[in-house]
Short mmCIF file of C-alpha atoms in Angstrom, two decimals:
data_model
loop_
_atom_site.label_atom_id
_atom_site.label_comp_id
_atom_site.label_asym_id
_atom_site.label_seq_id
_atom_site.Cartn_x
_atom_site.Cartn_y
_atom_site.Cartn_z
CA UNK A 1 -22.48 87.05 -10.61
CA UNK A 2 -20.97 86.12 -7.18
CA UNK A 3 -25.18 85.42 -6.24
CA UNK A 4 -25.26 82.79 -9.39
CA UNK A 5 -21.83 81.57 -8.34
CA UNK A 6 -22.99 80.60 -4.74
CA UNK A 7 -25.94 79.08 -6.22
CA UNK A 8 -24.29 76.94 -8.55
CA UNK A 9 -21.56 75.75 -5.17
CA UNK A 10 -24.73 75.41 -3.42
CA UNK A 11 -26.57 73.25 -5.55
CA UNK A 12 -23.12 71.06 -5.91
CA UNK A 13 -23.02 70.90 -2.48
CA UNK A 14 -26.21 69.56 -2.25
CA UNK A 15 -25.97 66.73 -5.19
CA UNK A 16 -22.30 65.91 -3.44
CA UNK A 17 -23.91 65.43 -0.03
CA UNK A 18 -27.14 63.62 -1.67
CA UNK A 19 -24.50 61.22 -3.83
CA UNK A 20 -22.41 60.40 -0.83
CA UNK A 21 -25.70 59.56 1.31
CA UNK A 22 -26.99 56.97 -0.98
CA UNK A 23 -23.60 55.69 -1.48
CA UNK A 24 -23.52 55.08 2.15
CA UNK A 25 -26.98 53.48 1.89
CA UNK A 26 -25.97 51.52 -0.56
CA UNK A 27 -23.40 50.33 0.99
CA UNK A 28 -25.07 49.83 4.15
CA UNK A 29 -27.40 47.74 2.74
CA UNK A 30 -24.86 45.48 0.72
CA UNK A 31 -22.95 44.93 4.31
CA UNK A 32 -26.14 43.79 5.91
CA UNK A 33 -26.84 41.51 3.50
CA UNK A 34 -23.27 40.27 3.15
CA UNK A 35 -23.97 39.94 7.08
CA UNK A 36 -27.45 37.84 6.90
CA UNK A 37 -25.82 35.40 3.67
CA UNK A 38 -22.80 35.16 6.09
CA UNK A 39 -25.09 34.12 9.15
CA UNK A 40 -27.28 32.14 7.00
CA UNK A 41 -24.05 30.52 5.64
CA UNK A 42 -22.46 29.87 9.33
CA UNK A 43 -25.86 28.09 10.81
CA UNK A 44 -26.55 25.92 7.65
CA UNK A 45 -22.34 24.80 8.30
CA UNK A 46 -23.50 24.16 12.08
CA UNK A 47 -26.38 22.33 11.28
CA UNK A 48 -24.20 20.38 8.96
CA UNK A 49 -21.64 19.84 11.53
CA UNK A 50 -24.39 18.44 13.89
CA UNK A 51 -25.63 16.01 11.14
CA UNK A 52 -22.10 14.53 11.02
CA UNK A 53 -21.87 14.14 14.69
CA UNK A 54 -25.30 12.74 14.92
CA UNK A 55 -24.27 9.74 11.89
CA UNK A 56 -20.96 9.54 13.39
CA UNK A 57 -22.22 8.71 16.45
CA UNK A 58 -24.85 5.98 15.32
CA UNK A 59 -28.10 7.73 15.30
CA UNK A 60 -31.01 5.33 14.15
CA UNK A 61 -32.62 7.24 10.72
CA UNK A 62 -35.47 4.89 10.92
CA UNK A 63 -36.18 6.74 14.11
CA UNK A 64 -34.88 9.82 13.25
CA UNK A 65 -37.74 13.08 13.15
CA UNK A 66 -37.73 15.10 9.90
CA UNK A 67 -36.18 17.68 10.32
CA UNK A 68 -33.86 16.54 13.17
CA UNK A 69 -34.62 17.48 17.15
CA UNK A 70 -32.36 19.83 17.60
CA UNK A 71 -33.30 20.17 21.23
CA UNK A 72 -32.40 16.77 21.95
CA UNK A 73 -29.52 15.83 24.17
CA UNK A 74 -27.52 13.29 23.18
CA UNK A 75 -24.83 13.48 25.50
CA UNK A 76 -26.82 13.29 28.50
CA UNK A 77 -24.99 16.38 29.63
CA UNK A 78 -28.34 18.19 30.83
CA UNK A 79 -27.86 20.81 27.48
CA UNK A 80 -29.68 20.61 24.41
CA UNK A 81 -27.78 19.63 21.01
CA UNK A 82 -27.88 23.04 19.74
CA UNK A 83 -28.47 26.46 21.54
CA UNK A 84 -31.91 27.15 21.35
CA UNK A 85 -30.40 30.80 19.71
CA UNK A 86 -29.23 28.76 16.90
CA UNK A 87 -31.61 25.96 16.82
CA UNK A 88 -34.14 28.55 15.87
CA UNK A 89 -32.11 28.98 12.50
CA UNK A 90 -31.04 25.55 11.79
CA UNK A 91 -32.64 22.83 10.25
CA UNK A 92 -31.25 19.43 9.39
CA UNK A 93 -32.56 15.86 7.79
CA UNK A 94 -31.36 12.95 6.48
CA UNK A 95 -32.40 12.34 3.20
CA UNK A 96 -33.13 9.72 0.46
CA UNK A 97 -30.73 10.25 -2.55
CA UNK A 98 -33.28 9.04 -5.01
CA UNK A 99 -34.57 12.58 -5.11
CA UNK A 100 -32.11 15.58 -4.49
CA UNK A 101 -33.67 18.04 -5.10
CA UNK A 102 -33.21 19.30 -2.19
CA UNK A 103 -34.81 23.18 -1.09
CA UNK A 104 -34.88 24.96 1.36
CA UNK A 105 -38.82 26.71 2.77
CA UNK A 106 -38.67 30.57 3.13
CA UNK A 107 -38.90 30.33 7.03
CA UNK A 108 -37.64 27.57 9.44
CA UNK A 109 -41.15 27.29 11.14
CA UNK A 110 -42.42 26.56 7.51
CA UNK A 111 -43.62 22.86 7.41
CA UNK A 112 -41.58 21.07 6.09
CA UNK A 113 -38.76 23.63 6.19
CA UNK A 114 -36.90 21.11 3.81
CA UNK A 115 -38.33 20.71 0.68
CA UNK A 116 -38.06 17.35 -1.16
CA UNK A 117 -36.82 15.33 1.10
CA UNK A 118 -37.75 12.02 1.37
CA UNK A 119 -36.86 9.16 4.48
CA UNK A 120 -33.27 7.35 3.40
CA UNK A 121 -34.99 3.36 3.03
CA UNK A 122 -32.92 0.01 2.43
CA UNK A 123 -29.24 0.75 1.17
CA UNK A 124 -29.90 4.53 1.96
CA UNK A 125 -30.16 3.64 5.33
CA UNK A 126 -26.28 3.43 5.22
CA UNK A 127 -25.46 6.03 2.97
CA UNK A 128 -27.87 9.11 2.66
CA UNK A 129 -27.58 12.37 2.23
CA UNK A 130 -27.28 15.01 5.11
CA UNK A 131 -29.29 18.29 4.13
CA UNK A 132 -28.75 21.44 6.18
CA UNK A 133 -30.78 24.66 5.73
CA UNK A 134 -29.47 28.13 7.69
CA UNK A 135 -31.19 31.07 7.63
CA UNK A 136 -30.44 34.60 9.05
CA UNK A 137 -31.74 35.94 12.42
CA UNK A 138 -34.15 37.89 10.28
CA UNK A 139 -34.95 34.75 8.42
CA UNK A 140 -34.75 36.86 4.74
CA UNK A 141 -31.63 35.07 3.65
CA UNK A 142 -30.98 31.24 3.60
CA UNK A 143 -28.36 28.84 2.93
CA UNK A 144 -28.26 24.91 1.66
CA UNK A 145 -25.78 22.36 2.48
CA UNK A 146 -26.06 19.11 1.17
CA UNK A 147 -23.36 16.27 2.13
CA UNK A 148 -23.10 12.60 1.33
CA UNK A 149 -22.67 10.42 4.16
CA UNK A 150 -21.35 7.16 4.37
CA UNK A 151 -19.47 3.66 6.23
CA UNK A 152 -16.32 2.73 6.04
CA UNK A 153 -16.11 -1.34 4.02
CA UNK A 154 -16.35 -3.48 7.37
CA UNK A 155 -16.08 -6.85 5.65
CA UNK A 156 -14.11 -7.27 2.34
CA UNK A 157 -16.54 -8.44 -0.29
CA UNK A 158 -16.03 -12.45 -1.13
CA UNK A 159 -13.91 -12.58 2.01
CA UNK A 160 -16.40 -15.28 3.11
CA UNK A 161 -18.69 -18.10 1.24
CA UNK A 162 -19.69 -20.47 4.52
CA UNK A 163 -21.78 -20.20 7.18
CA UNK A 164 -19.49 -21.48 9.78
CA UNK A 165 -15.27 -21.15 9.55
CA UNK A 166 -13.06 -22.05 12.26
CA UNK A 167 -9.24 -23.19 12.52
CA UNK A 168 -10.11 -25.18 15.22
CA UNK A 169 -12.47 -28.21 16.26
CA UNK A 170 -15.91 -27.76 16.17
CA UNK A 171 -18.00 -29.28 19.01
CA UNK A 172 -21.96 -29.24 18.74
CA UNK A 173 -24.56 -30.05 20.76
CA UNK A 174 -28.28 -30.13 20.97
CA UNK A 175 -29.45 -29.52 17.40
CA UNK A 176 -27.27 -27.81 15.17
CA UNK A 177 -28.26 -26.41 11.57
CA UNK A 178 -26.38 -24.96 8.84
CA UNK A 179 -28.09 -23.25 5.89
CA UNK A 180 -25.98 -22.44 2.10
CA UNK A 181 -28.03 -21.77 -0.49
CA UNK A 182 -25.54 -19.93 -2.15
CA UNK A 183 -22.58 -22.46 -2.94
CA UNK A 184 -21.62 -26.08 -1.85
CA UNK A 185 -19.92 -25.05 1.45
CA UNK A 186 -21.34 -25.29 4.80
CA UNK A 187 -18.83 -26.00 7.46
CA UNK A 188 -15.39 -25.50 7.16
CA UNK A 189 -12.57 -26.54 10.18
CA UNK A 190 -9.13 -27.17 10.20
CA UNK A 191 -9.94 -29.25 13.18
CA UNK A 192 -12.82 -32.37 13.90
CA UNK A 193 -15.87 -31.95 13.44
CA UNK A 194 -17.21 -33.43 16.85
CA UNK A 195 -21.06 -34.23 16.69
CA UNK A 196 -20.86 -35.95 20.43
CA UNK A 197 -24.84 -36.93 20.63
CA UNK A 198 -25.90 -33.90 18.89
CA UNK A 199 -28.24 -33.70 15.60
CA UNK A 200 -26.34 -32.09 12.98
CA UNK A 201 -27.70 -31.21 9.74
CA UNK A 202 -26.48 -29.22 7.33
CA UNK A 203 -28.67 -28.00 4.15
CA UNK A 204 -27.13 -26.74 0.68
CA UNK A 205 -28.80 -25.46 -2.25
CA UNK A 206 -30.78 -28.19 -4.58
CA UNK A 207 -29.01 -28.63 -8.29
CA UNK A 208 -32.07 -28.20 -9.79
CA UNK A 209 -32.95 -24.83 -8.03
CA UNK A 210 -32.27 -21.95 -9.19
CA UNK A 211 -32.61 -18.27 -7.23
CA UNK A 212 -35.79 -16.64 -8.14
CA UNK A 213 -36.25 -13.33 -10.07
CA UNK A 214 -37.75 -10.58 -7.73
CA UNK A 215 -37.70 -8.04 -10.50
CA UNK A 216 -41.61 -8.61 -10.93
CA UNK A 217 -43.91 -7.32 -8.44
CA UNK A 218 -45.51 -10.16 -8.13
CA UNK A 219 -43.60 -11.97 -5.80
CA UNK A 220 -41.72 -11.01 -3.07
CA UNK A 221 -41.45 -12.52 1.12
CA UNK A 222 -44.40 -11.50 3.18
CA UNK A 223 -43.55 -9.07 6.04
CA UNK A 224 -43.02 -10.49 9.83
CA UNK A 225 -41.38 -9.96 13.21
CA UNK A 226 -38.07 -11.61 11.65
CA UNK A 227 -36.39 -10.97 8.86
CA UNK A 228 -34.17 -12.35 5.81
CA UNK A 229 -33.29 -11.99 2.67
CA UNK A 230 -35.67 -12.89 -0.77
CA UNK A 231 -32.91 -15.61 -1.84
CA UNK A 232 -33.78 -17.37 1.51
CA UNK A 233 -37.16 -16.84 1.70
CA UNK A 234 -37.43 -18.45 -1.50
CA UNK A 235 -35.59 -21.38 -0.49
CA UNK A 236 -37.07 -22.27 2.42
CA UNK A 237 -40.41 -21.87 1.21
CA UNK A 238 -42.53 -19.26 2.79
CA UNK A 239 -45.14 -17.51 1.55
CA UNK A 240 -44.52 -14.48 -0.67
CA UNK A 241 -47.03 -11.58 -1.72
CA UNK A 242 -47.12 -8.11 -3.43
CA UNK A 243 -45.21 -5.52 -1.73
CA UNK A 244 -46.26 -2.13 -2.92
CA UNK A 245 -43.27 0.09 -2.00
CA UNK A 246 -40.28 -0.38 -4.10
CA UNK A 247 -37.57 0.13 -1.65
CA UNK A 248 -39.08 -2.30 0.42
CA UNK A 249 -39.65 -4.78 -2.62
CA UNK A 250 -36.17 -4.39 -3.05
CA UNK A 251 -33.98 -3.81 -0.15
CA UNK A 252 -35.86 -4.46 3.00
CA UNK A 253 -36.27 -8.24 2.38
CA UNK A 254 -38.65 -8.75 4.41
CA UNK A 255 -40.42 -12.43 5.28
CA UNK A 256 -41.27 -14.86 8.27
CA UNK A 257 -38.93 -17.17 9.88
CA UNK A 258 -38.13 -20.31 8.95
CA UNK A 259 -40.82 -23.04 9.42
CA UNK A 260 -39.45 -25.72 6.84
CA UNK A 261 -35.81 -26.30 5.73
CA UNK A 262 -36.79 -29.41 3.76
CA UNK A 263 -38.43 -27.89 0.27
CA UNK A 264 -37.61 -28.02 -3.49
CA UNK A 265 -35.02 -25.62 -3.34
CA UNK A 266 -32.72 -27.22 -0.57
CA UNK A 267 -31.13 -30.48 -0.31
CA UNK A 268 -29.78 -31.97 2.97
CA UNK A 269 -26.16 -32.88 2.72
CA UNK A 270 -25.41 -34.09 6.43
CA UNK A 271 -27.79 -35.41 8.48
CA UNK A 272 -25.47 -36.97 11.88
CA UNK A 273 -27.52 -38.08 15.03
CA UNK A 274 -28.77 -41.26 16.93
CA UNK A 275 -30.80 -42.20 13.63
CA UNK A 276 -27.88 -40.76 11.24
CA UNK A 277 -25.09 -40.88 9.46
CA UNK A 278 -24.44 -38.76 6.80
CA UNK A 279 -22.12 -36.42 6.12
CA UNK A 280 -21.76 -34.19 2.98
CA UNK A 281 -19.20 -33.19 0.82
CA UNK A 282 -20.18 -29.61 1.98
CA UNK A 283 -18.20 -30.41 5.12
CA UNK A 284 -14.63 -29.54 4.95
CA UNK A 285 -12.95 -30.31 8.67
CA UNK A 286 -9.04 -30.90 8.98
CA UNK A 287 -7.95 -28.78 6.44
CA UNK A 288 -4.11 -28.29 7.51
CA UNK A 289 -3.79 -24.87 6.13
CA UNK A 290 -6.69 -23.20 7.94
CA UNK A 291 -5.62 -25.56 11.22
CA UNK A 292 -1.86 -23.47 10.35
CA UNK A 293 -3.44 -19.81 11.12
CA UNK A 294 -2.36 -17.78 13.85
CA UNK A 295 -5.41 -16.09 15.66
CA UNK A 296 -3.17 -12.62 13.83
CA UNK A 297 -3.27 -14.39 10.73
CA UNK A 298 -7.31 -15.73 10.21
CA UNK A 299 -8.65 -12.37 11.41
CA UNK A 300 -6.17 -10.79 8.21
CA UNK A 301 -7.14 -13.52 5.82
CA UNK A 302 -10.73 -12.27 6.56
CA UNK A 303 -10.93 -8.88 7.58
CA UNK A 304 -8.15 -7.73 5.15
CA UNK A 305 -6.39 -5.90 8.36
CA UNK A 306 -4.57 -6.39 11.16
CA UNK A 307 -6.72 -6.38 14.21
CA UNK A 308 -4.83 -3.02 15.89
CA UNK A 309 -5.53 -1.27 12.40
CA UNK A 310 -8.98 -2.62 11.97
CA UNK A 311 -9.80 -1.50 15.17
CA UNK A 312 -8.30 2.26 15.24
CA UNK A 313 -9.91 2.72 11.72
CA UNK A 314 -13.01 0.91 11.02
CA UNK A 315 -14.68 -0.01 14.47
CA UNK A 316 -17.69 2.36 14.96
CA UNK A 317 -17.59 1.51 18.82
CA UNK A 318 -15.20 -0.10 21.05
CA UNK A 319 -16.74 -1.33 24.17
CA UNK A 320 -16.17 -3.30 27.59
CA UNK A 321 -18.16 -6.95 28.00
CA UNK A 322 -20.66 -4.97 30.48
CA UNK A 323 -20.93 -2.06 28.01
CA UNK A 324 -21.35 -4.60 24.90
CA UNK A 325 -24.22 -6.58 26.97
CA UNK A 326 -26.37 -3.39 27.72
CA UNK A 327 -26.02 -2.38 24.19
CA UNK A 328 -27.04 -5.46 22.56
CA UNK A 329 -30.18 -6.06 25.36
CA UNK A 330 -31.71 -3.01 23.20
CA UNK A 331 -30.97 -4.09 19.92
CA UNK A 332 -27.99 -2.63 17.62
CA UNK A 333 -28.60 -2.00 13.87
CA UNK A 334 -25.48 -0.75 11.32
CA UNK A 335 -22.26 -0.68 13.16
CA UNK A 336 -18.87 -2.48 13.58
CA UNK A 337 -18.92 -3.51 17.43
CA UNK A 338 -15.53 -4.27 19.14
CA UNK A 339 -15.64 -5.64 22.65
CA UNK A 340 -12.33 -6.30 24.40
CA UNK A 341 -13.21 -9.43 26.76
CA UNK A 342 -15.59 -12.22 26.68
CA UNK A 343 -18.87 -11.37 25.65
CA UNK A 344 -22.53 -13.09 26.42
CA UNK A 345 -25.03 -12.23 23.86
CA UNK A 346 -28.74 -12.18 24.76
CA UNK A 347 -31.62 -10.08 24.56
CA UNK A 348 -34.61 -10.17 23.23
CA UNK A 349 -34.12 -7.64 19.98
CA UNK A 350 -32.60 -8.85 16.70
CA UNK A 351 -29.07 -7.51 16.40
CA UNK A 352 -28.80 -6.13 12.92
CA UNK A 353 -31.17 -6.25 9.56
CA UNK A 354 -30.82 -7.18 6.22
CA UNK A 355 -30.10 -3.85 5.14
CA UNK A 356 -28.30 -2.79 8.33
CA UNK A 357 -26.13 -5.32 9.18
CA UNK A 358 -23.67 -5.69 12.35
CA UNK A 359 -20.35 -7.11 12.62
CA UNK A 360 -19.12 -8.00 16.18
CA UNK A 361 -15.36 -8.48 16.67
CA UNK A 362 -15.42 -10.35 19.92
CA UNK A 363 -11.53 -10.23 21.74
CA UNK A 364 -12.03 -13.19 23.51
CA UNK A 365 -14.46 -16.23 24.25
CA UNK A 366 -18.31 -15.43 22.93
CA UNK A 367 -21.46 -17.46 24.43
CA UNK A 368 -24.31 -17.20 22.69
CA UNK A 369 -27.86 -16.49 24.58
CA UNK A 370 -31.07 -17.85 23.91
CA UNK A 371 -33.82 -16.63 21.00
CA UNK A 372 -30.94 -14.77 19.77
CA UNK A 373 -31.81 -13.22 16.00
CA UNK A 374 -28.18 -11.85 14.79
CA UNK A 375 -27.45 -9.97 11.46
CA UNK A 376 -24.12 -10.17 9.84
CA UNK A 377 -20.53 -11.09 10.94
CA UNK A 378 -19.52 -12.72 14.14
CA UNK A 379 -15.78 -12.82 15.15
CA UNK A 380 -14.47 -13.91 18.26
CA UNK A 381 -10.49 -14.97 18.91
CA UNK A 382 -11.32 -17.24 21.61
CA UNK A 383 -14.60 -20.26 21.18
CA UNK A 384 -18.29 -19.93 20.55
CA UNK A 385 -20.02 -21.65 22.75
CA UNK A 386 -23.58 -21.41 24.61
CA UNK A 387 -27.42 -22.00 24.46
CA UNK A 388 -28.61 -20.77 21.14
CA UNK A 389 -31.93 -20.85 19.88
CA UNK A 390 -32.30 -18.31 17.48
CA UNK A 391 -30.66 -17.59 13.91
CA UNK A 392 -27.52 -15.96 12.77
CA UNK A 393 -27.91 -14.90 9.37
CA UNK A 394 -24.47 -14.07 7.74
CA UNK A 395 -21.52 -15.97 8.78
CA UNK A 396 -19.55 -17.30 11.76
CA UNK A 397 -15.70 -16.87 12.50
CA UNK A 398 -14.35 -18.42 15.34
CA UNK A 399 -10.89 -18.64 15.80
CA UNK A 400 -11.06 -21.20 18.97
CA UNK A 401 -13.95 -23.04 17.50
CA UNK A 402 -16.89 -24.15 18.97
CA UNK A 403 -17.38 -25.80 22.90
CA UNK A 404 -20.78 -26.37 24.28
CA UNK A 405 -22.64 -25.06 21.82
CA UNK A 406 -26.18 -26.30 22.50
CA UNK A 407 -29.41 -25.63 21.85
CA UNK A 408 -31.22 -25.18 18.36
CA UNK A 409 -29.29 -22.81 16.28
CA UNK A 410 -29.83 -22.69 12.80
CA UNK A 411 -26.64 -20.07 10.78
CA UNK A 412 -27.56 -19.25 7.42
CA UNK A 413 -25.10 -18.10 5.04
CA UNK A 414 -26.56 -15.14 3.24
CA UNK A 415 -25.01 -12.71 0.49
CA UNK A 416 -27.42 -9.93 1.15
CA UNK A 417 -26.19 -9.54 4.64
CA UNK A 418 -22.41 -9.85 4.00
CA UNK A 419 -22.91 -7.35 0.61
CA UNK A 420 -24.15 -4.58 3.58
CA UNK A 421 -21.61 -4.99 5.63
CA UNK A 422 -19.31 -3.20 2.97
CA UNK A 423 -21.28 0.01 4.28
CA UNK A 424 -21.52 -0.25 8.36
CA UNK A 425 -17.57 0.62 9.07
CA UNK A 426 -16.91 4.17 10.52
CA UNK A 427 -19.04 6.73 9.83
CA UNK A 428 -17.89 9.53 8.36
CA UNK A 429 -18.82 12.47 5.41
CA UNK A 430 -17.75 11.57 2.01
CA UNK A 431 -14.88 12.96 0.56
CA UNK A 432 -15.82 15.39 -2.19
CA UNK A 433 -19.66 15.06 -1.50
CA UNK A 434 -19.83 18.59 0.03
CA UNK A 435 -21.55 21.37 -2.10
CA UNK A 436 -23.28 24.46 -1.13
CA UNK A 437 -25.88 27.27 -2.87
CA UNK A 438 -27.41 30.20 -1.87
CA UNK A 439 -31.12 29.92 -3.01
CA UNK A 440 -32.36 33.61 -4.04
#
């Protein structure tokens, strides 16, 4: 009996000590893998983080690599972006939100490590997504984080429908053109309008013309060096042709620079020079209440701030006159650009696209350099003045109006470029955009 009962304390002994070992098994197991989701979790968030810098900051997506260098160094601090410990876990693209579908590969060396992610193109330029993919340091658990990112509005939709605004006078020389194919409206002062011996001309849209339909393939601008928008391209002309890829049929805009301003589609309202007289109803100079503006109060009437909250909150960069020049001699795509000081613009690269606009809030006088292509808004409180002959297409705000400006400068007014600027303010994640999943 006692041999049977030390059996029987034996044998539950042995099931006890067998139970409690698997049960610590078990649970070793579940910690690890708590531990890998956790780590997989933590580098996916740091790869997100990184994204957000990297948008925040400006980065170019059209020259972005997919998946993101993470051994870049974009502070020019002599370290890479991310540890190369973590880097080895982390991948991180910008991507198109036309298909989200976003996965993440089994391994970060897989190519590509993110799975259905296509480039951001036209008005996803300005607001793609930012997909992150973590995995553990054993690389069998991984972790997706997908976030929407985004500009603050830098221009207030409608704010603007002329090429040219200005409370002041407006003196031109050489040979000045101004382009509205859009409405009746071409320059507006609340001072003179003083021609001096320049040729003025200003062009509006034809009554008979109507914007064409770019819905069919069939038609759409040729591609070039410079760029504007279909409405334009159609106006003035140019040649248009079958452009396979739909984001570029539809957002890129994409056509050769003007050649001929007299066509079907435009009429010419003011013609002024040694040979000329004319000026159109299009011109609106001495209007009393725009003369009445403070510099305080035409900035608000168009930027729908004051100028110390507008440029705390929605200025991407806020640079001196030397910074401002070496920054535009390399070209600047997307942003809101405040310079504190006079500014000379030149360079040979177009400021700005058609689908990345930029609008430059100029505190003080702005000259304007030759062969200058410019994209969007330009504000200065002090006068425009200088030897332009390129093309501003957008609009012009100049609270001290224009002195000296010479050359041939042609501004067009065009919607497609003031619609964009409602996404190039201060870059930032969108609220509520953030969601996560573990993939199994």
């Amino acid at each position: 009996m006692a041999l049977l009962f030390s059996v029987v304390v034996l044998l539950i002994s042995t099931l006890t000590v067998f139970v409690a070992s698997r049960s610590a098994l078990s649970e070793q197991r579940l910690s690890a893998n708590e531990a890998r989701s956790r780590a997989a979790f933590e580098h996916a968030q740091g790869g997100m983080d990184y994204a957000v810098g990297e948008f925040a900051r400006g980065i170019d997506i059209t020259m972005a690599t997919n998946p993101l260098n993470t051994a870049a160094d974009p502070d020019n601090d002599s370290k890479p972006a991310l540890p190369d410990v973590l880097a080895a876990h982390i991948r991180v693209a910008f991507c198109s939100p036309a298909v989200a579908d976003f996965r993440c590969a089994d391994t970060p060396a897989a190519v590509p490590p993110i799975q259905n992610c296509q480039p951001p193109a036209g008005e996803y330029l300005l607001q793609p997504f930012a997909v992150a993919c973590g995995w553990s340091d054993d690389d069998s658990a991984r972790h997706i984080i997908v976030q929407r990112l985004g500009g603050t509005p830098a221009f207030p939709s409608g704010a603007v429908n002329n090429p040219l605004s200005t409370p002041a006078s407006a003196g031109m020389g050489g040979s000045f053109t101004v382009v509205n194919y859009f409405n009746n409206l071409t320059y507006w002062t609340g001072g003179s309008l003083d021609y001096g011996n320049a040729t003025v001309k200003s062009f509006i849209r034809n009554p008979g013309s109507t914007p064409a339909n770019y819905s069919d393939d069939s038609v759409y601008p040729t591609e070039s060096d410079i760029y504007k928008s279909y409405q334009l391209a159609d106006a003035l002309g140019d040649q248009c042709a079958v452009i396979a890829d739909e984001n570029d049929r539809i957002y890129n805009n994409k056509c050769k620079a003007p050649t001929n301003k007299s066509t079907t589609h435009l009429l010419q309202s003011t013609d002024k020079g040694a040979n000329a007289n004319t000026i159109g109803a299009d011109v609106v100079d001495k209007d009393i209440n725009l003369a009445a503006l403070s510099e305080a109060s035409f900035f608000r009437q168009f930027f729908g701030l004051d100028k110390t909250g507008y440029k705390d909150s929605v200025a991407s960069e806020v640079l001196t006159p030397s910074e401002a020049a070496d920054k535009f001699a390399a070209g600047v795509h997307g942003e809101v650009i405040w310079v504190d000081g006079p500014l000379t613009l030149s360079g040979n690269e177009p400021i700005g696209s058609i689908d990345r606009p930029v609008v430059l809030i100029v505190d003080g006088d702005l000259a304007l350099g030759a062969g200058i292509d410019f994209y969007g808004v330009l504000y200065t409180s002090g006068s425009l003045s200088g030897n332009a002959n390129g093309n501003i297409y957008g609009a012009v705000l100049a609270h001290g109006g224009t002195t000296n400006l010479n050359g041939n400068p042609t501004i067009f007014y065009d919607e497609a470029v003031l619609g964009n600027t409602m996404k190039v303010g201060r870059r930032t994640a969108i609220a509520g955009s953030w969601r996560d999943w573990t993939i199994e």
